[in-house]
Structure formats: structure tokens, C-alpha cells
Tab-separated table of C-alpha atoms and ligand atoms in Angstrom:
chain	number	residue	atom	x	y	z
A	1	UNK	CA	-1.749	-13.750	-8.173
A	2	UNK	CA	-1.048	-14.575	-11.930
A	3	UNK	CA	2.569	-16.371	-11.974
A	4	UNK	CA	5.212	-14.462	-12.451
A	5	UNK	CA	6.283	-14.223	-16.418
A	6	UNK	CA	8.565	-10.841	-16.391
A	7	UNK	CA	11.981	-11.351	-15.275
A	8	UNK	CA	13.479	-7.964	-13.513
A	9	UNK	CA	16.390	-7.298	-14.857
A	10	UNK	CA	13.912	-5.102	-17.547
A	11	UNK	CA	14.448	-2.420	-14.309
A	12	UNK	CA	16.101	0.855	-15.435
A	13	UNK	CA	19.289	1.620	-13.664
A	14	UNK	CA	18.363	3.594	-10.806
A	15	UNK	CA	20.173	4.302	-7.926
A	16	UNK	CA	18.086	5.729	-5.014
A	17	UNK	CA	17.259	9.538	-4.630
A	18	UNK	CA	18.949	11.293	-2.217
A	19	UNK	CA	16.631	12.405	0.722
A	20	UNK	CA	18.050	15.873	0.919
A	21	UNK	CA	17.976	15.540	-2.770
A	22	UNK	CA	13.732	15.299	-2.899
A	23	UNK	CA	13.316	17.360	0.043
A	24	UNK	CA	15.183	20.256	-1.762
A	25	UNK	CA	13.566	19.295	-5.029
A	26	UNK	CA	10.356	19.958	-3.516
A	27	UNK	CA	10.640	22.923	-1.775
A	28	UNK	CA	12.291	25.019	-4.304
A	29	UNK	CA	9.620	24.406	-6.235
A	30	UNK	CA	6.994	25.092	-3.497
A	31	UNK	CA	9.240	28.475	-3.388
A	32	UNK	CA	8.557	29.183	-7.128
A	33	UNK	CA	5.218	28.799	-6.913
A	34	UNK	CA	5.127	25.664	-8.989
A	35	UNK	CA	3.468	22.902	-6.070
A	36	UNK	CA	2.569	20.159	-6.916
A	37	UNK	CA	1.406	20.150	-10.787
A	38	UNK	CA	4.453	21.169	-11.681
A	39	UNK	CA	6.703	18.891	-9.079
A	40	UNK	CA	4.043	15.720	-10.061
A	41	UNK	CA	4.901	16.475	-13.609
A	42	UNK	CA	8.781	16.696	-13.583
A	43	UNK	CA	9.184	13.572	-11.606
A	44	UNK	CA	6.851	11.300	-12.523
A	45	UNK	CA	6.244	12.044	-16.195
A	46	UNK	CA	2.553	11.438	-14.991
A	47	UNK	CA	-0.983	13.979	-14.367
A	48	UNK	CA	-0.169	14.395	-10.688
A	49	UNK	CA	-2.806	13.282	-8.141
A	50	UNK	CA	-4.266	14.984	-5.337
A	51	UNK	CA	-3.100	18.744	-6.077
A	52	UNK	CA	-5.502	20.330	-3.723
A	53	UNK	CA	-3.618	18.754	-0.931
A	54	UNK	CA	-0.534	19.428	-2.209
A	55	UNK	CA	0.649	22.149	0.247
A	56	UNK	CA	0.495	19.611	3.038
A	57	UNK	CA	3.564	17.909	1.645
A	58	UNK	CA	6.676	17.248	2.368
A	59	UNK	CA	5.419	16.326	6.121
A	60	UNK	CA	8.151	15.557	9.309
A	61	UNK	CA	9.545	12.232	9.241
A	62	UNK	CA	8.507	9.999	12.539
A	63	UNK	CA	12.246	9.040	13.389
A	64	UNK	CA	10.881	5.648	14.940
A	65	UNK	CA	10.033	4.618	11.630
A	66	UNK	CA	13.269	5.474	9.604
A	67	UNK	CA	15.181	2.267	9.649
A	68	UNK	CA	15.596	0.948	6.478
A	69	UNK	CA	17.579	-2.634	7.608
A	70	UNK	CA	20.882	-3.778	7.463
A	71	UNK	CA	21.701	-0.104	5.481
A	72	UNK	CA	19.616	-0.584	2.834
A	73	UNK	CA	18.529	2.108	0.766
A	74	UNK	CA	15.515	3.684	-0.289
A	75	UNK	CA	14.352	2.740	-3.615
A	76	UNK	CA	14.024	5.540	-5.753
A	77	UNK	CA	11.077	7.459	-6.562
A	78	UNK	CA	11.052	6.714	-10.534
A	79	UNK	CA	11.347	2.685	-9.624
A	80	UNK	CA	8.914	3.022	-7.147
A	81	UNK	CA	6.461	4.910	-9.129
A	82	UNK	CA	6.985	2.817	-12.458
A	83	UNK	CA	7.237	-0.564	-11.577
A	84	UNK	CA	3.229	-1.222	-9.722
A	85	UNK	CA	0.452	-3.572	-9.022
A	86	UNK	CA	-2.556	-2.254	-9.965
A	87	UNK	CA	-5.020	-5.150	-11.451
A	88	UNK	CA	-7.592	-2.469	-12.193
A	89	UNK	CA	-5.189	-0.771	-14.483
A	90	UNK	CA	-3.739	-4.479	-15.858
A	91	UNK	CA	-1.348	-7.351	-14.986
A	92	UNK	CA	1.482	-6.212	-15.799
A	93	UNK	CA	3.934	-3.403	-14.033
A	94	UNK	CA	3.621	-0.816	-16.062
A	95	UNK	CA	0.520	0.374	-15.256
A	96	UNK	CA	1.062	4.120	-14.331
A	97	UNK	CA	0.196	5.770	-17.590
A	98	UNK	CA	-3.221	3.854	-17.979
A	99	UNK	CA	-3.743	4.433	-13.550
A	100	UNK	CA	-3.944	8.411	-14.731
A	101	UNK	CA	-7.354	8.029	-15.935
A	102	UNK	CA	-8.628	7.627	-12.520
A	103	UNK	CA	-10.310	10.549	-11.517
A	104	UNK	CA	-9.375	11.372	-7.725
A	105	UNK	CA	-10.731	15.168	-7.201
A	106	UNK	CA	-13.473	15.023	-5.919
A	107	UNK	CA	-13.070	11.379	-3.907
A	108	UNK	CA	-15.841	10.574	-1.453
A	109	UNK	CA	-15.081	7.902	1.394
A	110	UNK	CA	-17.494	6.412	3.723
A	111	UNK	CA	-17.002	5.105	6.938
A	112	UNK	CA	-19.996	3.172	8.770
A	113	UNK	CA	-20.516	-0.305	9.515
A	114	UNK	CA	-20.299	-1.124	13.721
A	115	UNK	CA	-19.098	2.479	14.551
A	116	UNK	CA	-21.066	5.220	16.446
A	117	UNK	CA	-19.824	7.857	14.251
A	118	UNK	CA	-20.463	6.827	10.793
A	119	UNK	CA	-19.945	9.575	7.647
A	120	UNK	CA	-19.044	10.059	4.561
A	121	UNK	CA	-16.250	12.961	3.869
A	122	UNK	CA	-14.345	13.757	0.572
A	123	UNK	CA	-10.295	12.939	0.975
A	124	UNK	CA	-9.609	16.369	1.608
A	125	UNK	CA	-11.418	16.512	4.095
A	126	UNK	CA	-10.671	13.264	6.419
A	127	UNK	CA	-6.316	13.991	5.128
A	128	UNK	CA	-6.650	17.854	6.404
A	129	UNK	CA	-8.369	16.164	10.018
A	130	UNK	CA	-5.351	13.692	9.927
A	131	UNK	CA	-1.839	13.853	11.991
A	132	UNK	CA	-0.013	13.751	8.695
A	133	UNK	CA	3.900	12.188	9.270
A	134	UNK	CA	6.351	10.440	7.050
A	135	UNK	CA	7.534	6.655	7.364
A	136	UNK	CA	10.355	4.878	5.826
A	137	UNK	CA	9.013	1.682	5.235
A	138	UNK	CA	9.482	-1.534	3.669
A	139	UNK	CA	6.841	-3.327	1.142
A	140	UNK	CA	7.756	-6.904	0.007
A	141	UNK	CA	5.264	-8.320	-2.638
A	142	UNK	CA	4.004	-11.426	-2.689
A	143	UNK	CA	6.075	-12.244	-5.952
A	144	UNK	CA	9.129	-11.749	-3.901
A	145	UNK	CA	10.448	-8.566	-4.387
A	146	UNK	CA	10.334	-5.619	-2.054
A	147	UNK	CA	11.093	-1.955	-2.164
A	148	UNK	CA	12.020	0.542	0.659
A	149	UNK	CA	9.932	3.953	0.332
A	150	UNK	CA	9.317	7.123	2.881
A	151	UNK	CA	5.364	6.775	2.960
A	152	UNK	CA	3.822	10.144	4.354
A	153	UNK	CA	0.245	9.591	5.805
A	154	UNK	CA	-1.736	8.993	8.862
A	155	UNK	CA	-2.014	5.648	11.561
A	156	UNK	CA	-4.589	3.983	10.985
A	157	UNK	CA	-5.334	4.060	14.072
A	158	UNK	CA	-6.439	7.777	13.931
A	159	UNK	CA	-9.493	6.917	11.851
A	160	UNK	CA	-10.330	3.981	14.154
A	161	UNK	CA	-10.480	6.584	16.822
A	162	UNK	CA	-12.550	9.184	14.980
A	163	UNK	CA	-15.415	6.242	13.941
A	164	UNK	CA	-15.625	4.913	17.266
A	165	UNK	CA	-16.600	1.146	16.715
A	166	UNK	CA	-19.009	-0.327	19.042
A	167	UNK	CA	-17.612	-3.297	20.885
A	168	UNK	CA	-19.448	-5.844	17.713
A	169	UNK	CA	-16.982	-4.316	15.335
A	170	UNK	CA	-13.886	-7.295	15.612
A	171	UNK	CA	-12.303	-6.113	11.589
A	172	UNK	CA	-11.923	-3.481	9.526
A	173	UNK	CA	-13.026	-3.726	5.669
A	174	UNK	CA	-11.082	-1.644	3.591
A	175	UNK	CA	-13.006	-1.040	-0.123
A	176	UNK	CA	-10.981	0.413	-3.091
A	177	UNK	CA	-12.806	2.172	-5.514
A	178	UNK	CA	-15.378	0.574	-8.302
A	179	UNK	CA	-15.294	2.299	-11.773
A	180	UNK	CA	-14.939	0.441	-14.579
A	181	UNK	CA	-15.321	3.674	-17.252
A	182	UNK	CA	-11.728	4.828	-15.649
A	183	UNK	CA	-10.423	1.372	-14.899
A	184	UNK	CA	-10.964	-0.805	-18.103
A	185	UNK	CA	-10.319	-4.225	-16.230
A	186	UNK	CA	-13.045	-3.848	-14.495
A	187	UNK	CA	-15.165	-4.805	-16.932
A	188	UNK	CA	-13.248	-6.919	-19.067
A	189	UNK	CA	-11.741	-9.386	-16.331
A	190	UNK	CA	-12.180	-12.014	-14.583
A	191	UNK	CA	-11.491	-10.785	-11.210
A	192	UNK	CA	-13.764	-10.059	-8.537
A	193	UNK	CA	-13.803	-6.153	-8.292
A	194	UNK	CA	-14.212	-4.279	-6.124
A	195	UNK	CA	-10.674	-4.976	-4.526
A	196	UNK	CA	-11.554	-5.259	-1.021
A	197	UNK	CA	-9.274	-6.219	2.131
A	198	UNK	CA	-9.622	-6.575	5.423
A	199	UNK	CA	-7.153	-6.557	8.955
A	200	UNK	CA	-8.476	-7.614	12.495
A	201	UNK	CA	-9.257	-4.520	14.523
A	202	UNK	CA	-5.813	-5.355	16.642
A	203	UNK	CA	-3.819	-4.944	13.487
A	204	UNK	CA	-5.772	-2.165	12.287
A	205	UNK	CA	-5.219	-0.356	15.645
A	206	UNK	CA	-0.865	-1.740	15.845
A	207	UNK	CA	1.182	0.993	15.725
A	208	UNK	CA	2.535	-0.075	12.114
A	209	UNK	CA	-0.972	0.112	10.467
A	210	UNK	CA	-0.598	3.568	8.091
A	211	UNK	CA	-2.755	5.080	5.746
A	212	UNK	CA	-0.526	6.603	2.816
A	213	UNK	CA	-1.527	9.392	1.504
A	214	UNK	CA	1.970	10.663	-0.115
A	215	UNK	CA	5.117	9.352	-1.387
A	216	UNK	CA	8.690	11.320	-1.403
A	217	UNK	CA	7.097	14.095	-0.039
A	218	UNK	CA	4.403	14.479	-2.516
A	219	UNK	CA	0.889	13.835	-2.278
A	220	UNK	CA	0.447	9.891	-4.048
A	221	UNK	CA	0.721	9.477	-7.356
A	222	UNK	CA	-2.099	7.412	-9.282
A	223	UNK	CA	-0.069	4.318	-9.802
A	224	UNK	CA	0.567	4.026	-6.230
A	225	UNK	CA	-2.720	4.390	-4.832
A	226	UNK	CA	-4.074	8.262	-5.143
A	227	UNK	CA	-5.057	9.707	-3.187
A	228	UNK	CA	-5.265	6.981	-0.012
A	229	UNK	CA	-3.759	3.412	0.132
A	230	UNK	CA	-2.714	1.244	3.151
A	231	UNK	CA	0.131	-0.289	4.483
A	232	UNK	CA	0.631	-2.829	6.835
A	233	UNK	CA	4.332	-3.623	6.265
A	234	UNK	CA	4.777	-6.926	8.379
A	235	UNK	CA	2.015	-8.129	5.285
A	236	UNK	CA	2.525	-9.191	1.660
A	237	UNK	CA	2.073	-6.196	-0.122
A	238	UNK	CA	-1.731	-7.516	-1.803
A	239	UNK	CA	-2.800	-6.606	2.047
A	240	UNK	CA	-2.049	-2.493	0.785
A	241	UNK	CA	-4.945	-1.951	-0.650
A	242	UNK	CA	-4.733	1.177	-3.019
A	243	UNK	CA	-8.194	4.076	-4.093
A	244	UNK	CA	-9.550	3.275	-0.501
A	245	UNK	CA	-13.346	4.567	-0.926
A	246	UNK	CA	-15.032	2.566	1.607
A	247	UNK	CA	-14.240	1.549	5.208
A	248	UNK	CA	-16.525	-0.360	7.325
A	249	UNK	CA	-16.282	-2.221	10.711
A	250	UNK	CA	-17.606	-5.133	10.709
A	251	UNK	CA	-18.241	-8.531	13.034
A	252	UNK	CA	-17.350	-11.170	10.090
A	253	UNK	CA	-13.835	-11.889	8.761
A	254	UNK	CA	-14.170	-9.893	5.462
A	255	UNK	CA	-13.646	-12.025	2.437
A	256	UNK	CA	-11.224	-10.393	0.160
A	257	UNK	CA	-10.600	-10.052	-2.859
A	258	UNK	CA	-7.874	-11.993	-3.470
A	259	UNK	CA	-9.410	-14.747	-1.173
A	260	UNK	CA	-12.468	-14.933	-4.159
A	261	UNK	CA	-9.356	-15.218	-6.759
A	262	UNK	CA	-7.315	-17.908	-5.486
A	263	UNK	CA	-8.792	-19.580	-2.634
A	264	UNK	CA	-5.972	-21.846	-2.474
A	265	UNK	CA	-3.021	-19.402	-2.258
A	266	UNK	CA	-4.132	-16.236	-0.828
A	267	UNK	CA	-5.643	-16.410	2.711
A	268	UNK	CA	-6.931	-13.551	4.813
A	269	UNK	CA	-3.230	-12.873	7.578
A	270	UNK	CA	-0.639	-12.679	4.854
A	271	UNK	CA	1.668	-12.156	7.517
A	272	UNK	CA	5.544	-12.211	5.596
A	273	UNK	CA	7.410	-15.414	6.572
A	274	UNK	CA	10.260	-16.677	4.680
A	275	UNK	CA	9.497	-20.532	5.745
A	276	UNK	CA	5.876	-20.644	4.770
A	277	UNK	CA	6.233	-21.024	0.844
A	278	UNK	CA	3.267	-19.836	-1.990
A	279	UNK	CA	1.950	-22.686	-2.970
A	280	UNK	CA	3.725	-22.287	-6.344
A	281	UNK	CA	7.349	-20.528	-5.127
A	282	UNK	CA	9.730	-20.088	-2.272
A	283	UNK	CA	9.629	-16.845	-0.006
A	284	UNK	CA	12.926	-17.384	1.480
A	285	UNK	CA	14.499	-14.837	-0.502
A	286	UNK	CA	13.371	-11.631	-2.339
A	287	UNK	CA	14.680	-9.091	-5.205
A	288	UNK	CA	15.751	-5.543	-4.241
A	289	UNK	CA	13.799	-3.715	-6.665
A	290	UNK	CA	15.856	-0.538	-5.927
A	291	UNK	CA	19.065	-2.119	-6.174
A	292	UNK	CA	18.702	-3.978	-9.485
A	293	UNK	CA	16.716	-6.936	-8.025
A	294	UNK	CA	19.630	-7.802	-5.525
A	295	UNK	CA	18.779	-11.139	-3.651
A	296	UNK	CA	17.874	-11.065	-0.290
A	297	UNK	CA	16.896	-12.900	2.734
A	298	UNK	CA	13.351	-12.417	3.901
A	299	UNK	CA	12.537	-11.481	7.386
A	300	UNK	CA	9.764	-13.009	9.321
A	301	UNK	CA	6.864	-10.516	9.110
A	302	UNK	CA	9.353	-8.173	7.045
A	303	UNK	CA	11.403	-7.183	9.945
A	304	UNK	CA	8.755	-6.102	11.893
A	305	UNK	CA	8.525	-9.187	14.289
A	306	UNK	CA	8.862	-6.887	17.152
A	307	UNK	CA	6.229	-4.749	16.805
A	308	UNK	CA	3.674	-7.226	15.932
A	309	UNK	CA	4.869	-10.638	17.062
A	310	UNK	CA	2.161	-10.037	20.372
A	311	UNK	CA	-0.902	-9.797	17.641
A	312	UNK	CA	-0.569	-13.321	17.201
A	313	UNK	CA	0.971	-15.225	20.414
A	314	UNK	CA	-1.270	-17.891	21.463
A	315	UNK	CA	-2.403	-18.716	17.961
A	316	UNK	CA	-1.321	-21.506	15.816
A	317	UNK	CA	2.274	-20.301	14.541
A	318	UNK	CA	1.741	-23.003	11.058
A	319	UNK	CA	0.289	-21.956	8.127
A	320	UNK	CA	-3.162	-20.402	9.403
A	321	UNK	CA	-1.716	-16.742	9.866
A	322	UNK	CA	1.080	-16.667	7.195
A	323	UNK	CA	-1.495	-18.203	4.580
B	401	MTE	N1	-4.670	-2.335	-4.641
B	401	MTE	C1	-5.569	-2.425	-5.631
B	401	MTE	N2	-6.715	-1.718	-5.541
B	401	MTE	N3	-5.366	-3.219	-6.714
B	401	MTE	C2	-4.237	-3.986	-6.834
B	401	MTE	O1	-4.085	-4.711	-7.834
B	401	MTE	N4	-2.100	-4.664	-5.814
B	401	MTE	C3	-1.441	-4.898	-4.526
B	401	MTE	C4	-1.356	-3.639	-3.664
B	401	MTE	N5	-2.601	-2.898	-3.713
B	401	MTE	C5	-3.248	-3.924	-5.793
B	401	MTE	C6	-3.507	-3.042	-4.719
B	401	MTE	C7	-0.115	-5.506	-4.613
B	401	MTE	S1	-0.054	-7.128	-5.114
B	401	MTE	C8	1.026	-4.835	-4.233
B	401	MTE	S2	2.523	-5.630	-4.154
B	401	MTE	C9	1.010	-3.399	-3.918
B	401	MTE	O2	-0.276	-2.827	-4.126
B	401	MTE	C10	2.008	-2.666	-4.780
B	401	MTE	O3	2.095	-1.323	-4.423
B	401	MTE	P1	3.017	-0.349	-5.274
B	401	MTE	O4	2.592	-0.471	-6.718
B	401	MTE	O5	2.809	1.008	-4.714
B	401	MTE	O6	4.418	-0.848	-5.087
């Protein structure tokens, strides 16, 4: 990833939306008749993504998934949906007003590769199939700073289930979208689009593995990934790959994306560890960007040692699965 030249203290002061707060917010205006156009409007400023699906939202929250650590709150829905990584849209954070020319209605995604039920199915479709529930996760980037959000989506897992790989299939490609009319750096740069990324089928089928498909009880908004993204929190956040199109199972480590980009800094686990450094900064620490990049100590794999600590016992513990 491109070193890091913008200093955060450019955040606006934010402090982090109530949950009763968007809850309410959202279903009075589900009551007036105004969904989603009208809710994606008023609180992101952007087109809103994903309208069709819109009366699917706000979904129950899996309790099991509502710590935020240590009492830390939930960033707020205008941070989280204004300060982005989105390469296809540009380098820098604000990329939400140029991630609106993505067209996400209608949005065909195939799944094939080493499965016995390949197909291809527009979003609405595979989301309508899909035990839809909210988690309050965290995401720490790569550049060392992190964000708490209530995702809502499906487990990953699901969508193993439904394609059925044959016993070949050892990883799961994940393919975001290619369309360089919408998304102008994908013709003018340097990188090597499509962004693709990949997880072993064990971490594809852990319990943490989600597929977002909302955000604050709304379906997702552009910037963050409309209208399907990953996240695999225990990873740096470059793992969450956002306009999923293509999934396939495959036998071969996938090589992704940012594997082709930087070779030497970006390896295929990511897993979060605050004593394996990027080559070119610390990740013993990270910035709160809900609470006005507070410093913090990073967890090994986020926090989320528990649940996925057994993924990886019996493997060389050095650099090979935090690279
Ligand atoms: N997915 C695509 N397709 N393109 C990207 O540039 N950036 C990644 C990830 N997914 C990226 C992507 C990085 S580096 C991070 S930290 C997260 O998206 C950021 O997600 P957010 O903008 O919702 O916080």
C-alpha cells in the first residue's frame, strides 16, 4: 500500500451514533414510506446503493458478535462512510463521491470453480437466500488505524454450503468487480485490477468469516463496498475485499492483488499482529478513527485470537502467516 502521506487529525469531529439513535432513524422513515432512497440520502449525502433490498434492513443483531473491546465505541456512520479505501475510486480517503458512479442494480455474481453447484445469480437474489444478521465488528487497516462498525450480512460460511466444493477445492477466490468506464483507475493505474483476494477454505468456513451486505442498518453504501464486501476481522483490512462479483474455489493459493503490488510487504495470511511490523512501519499501535485517531494497542489477530487461534496451531507462528 502507497505510504501513508495524510495525517488524521483532517477527521471531522464525530462522536459515534447512538444505536437506538440509527435504529429509530431508520424505521421512522421505513414508517413514512421513505426506505432507503430517502434514508441513503439524508445520511450519507451519497446516491444510496442497493435500494431494491432495502426492506431487508435493519436486520437482528447476533449478540455473540456485539463486543466492541475494552468499551470502545462504535465509530460513527458519517466517519465510517467518508473516510475509505477504495483504489478503484483513488488513493486517497475520500473516495465516496467518485465510488457513486458504480453501477450496482443489476449486479451478477458467479460462483464455480471446484464446487458441485456452480451458478451465477444477481445480488438480490443470493442476499434474499441468505440468513441476514448484524455484527459489531472491528476493522483495523493495514495503515494502522481501525474503526468499530455493526456490519449486517451473511457467514460466509452459508455460501460455502450452498456451492458445495468438491474435496480439490482447499481456497476460496474472492473477485471484485472489473469496470474501468465506472471506476477511472482502472485504466489509468498502475495496479493490477481486478482486486482479487483469497482465504483458505478453513478461514472461509470460521465462524468470523462475514459477507457484508449493510452497514448501520442500511443496505451498503458504495464507498464501503455495495452491494457485497467481506470481512474477516482477525485480518488487515486489504483482506475485505469490497464489489465481490466473482467467487471461485479453487486448489492453488490465489495470488492477490495486493501480492502482484508489493510482493515484498503484502503476503497472502495478513493475520493482525502487533509484533510483526510492515516492512516500512510499526503495528504495535493503531488510531481510533472514531475517536479522533486515539492511540491504541493492537491485539494479536484484532482481538479475535480466540476464535481463530486453532486455524493456525501447528504452523510456523514467525512471519509466514502474519506476512
Ligand atoms: N476492496 C477493493 N475492491 N479495493 C480496495 O482498494 N481496500 C481495502 C478493503 N477493500 C480495497 C478493498 C482496504 S486497504 C481496507 S482498509 C478496507 O477495504 C476499507 O474498508 P472501508 O472503506 O469500508 O473502511
Amino acid at each position: 500500500m502507497t505510504p501513508i502521506i495524510r495525517p488524521d487529525w483532517w477527521l471531522p469531529e464525530s462522536a459515534a451514533t447512538d444505536e437506538s439513535i440509527y435504529r429509530n432513524r431508520r424505521e421512522i422513515l421505513k414508517a413514512l414510506g421513505i426506505g432507503s432512497v430517502g434514508a441513503g440520502l439524508a445520511l450519507s449525502g451519497g446516491l444510496p446503493a442497493g435500494a431494491d433490498t432495502s426492506d431487508l434492513y435493519p436486520v437482528d443483531r447476533n449478540p455473540s458478535y456485539a463486543a466492541t473491546l475494552n468499551g470502545r465505541p462504535m465509530t460513527s456512520y458519517e466517519i465510517a462512510t467518508t473516510y475509505n479505501n477504495y483504489y478503484e475510486f483513488g488513493t486517497s480517503k475520500k473516495v465516496s463521491a467518485n465510488a457513486q458512479k458504480l453501477t450496482t442494480e443489476p449486479w451478477p455474481i458467479e460462483i464455480g470453480g471446484l464446487v458441485n453447484n456452480p451458478m451465477t445469480l444477481d445480488f438480490e437474489d443470493l442476499v434474499r437466500k441468505m440468513p441476514l444478521e448484524e455484527r459489531v465488528y472491528r476493522l483495523r487497516c493495514v495503515e494502522a488505524w481501525s474503526m468499530v462498525v455493526p456490519w449486517s450480512g451473511f457467514p460466509l460460511r452459508e455460501l460455502v454450503k450452498m456451492a458445495d466444493p468438491t474435496s480439490d477445492a482447499k481456497y476460496v477466490k474472492l473477485t471484485s468487480f472489473l469496470r474501468p468506464d465506472e471506476a477511472r483507475q482502472q485504466y489509468r493505474s498502475r495496479w493490477p485490477f481486478p482486486y482479487v483476494e483469497g482465504l483458505e477454505l478453513a478461514e472461509a468456513t470460521n465462524d468470523l468469516a462475514f459477507m457484508v451486505t449493510g452497514l448501520y442498518g442500511e443496505p451498503l453504501p458504495k464507498q464501503n463496498g455495495a452491494p457485497m464486501r467481506l470481512t474477516v476481522p482477525w485480518k488487515y483490512g486489504f483482506k475485505h475485499n469490497k464489489g465481490i462479483t466473482r467467487i471461485d474455489f479453487v486448489a492453488e493459493k490465489p495470488t492477490t492483488f495486493w501480492m502482484t503490488a508489493g510482493p515484498a510487504e503484502y503476503g497472502f495470511f495478513a493475520n493482525v499482529n502487533p509484533e510483526v511490523p510492515h516492512r516500512r512501519w510499526s503495528q504495535a499501535t493503531e488510531r481510533d478513527i472514531g475517536r479522533r485517531g486515539q492511540q491504541m494497542e493492537t491485539q494479536l489477530y484484532n482481538g479475535y485470537a480466540a476464535q481463530v487461534e486453532s486455524l493456525y496451531t501447528g504452523r510456523d507462528s514467525g512471519r509466514d502467516i502474519f506476512f
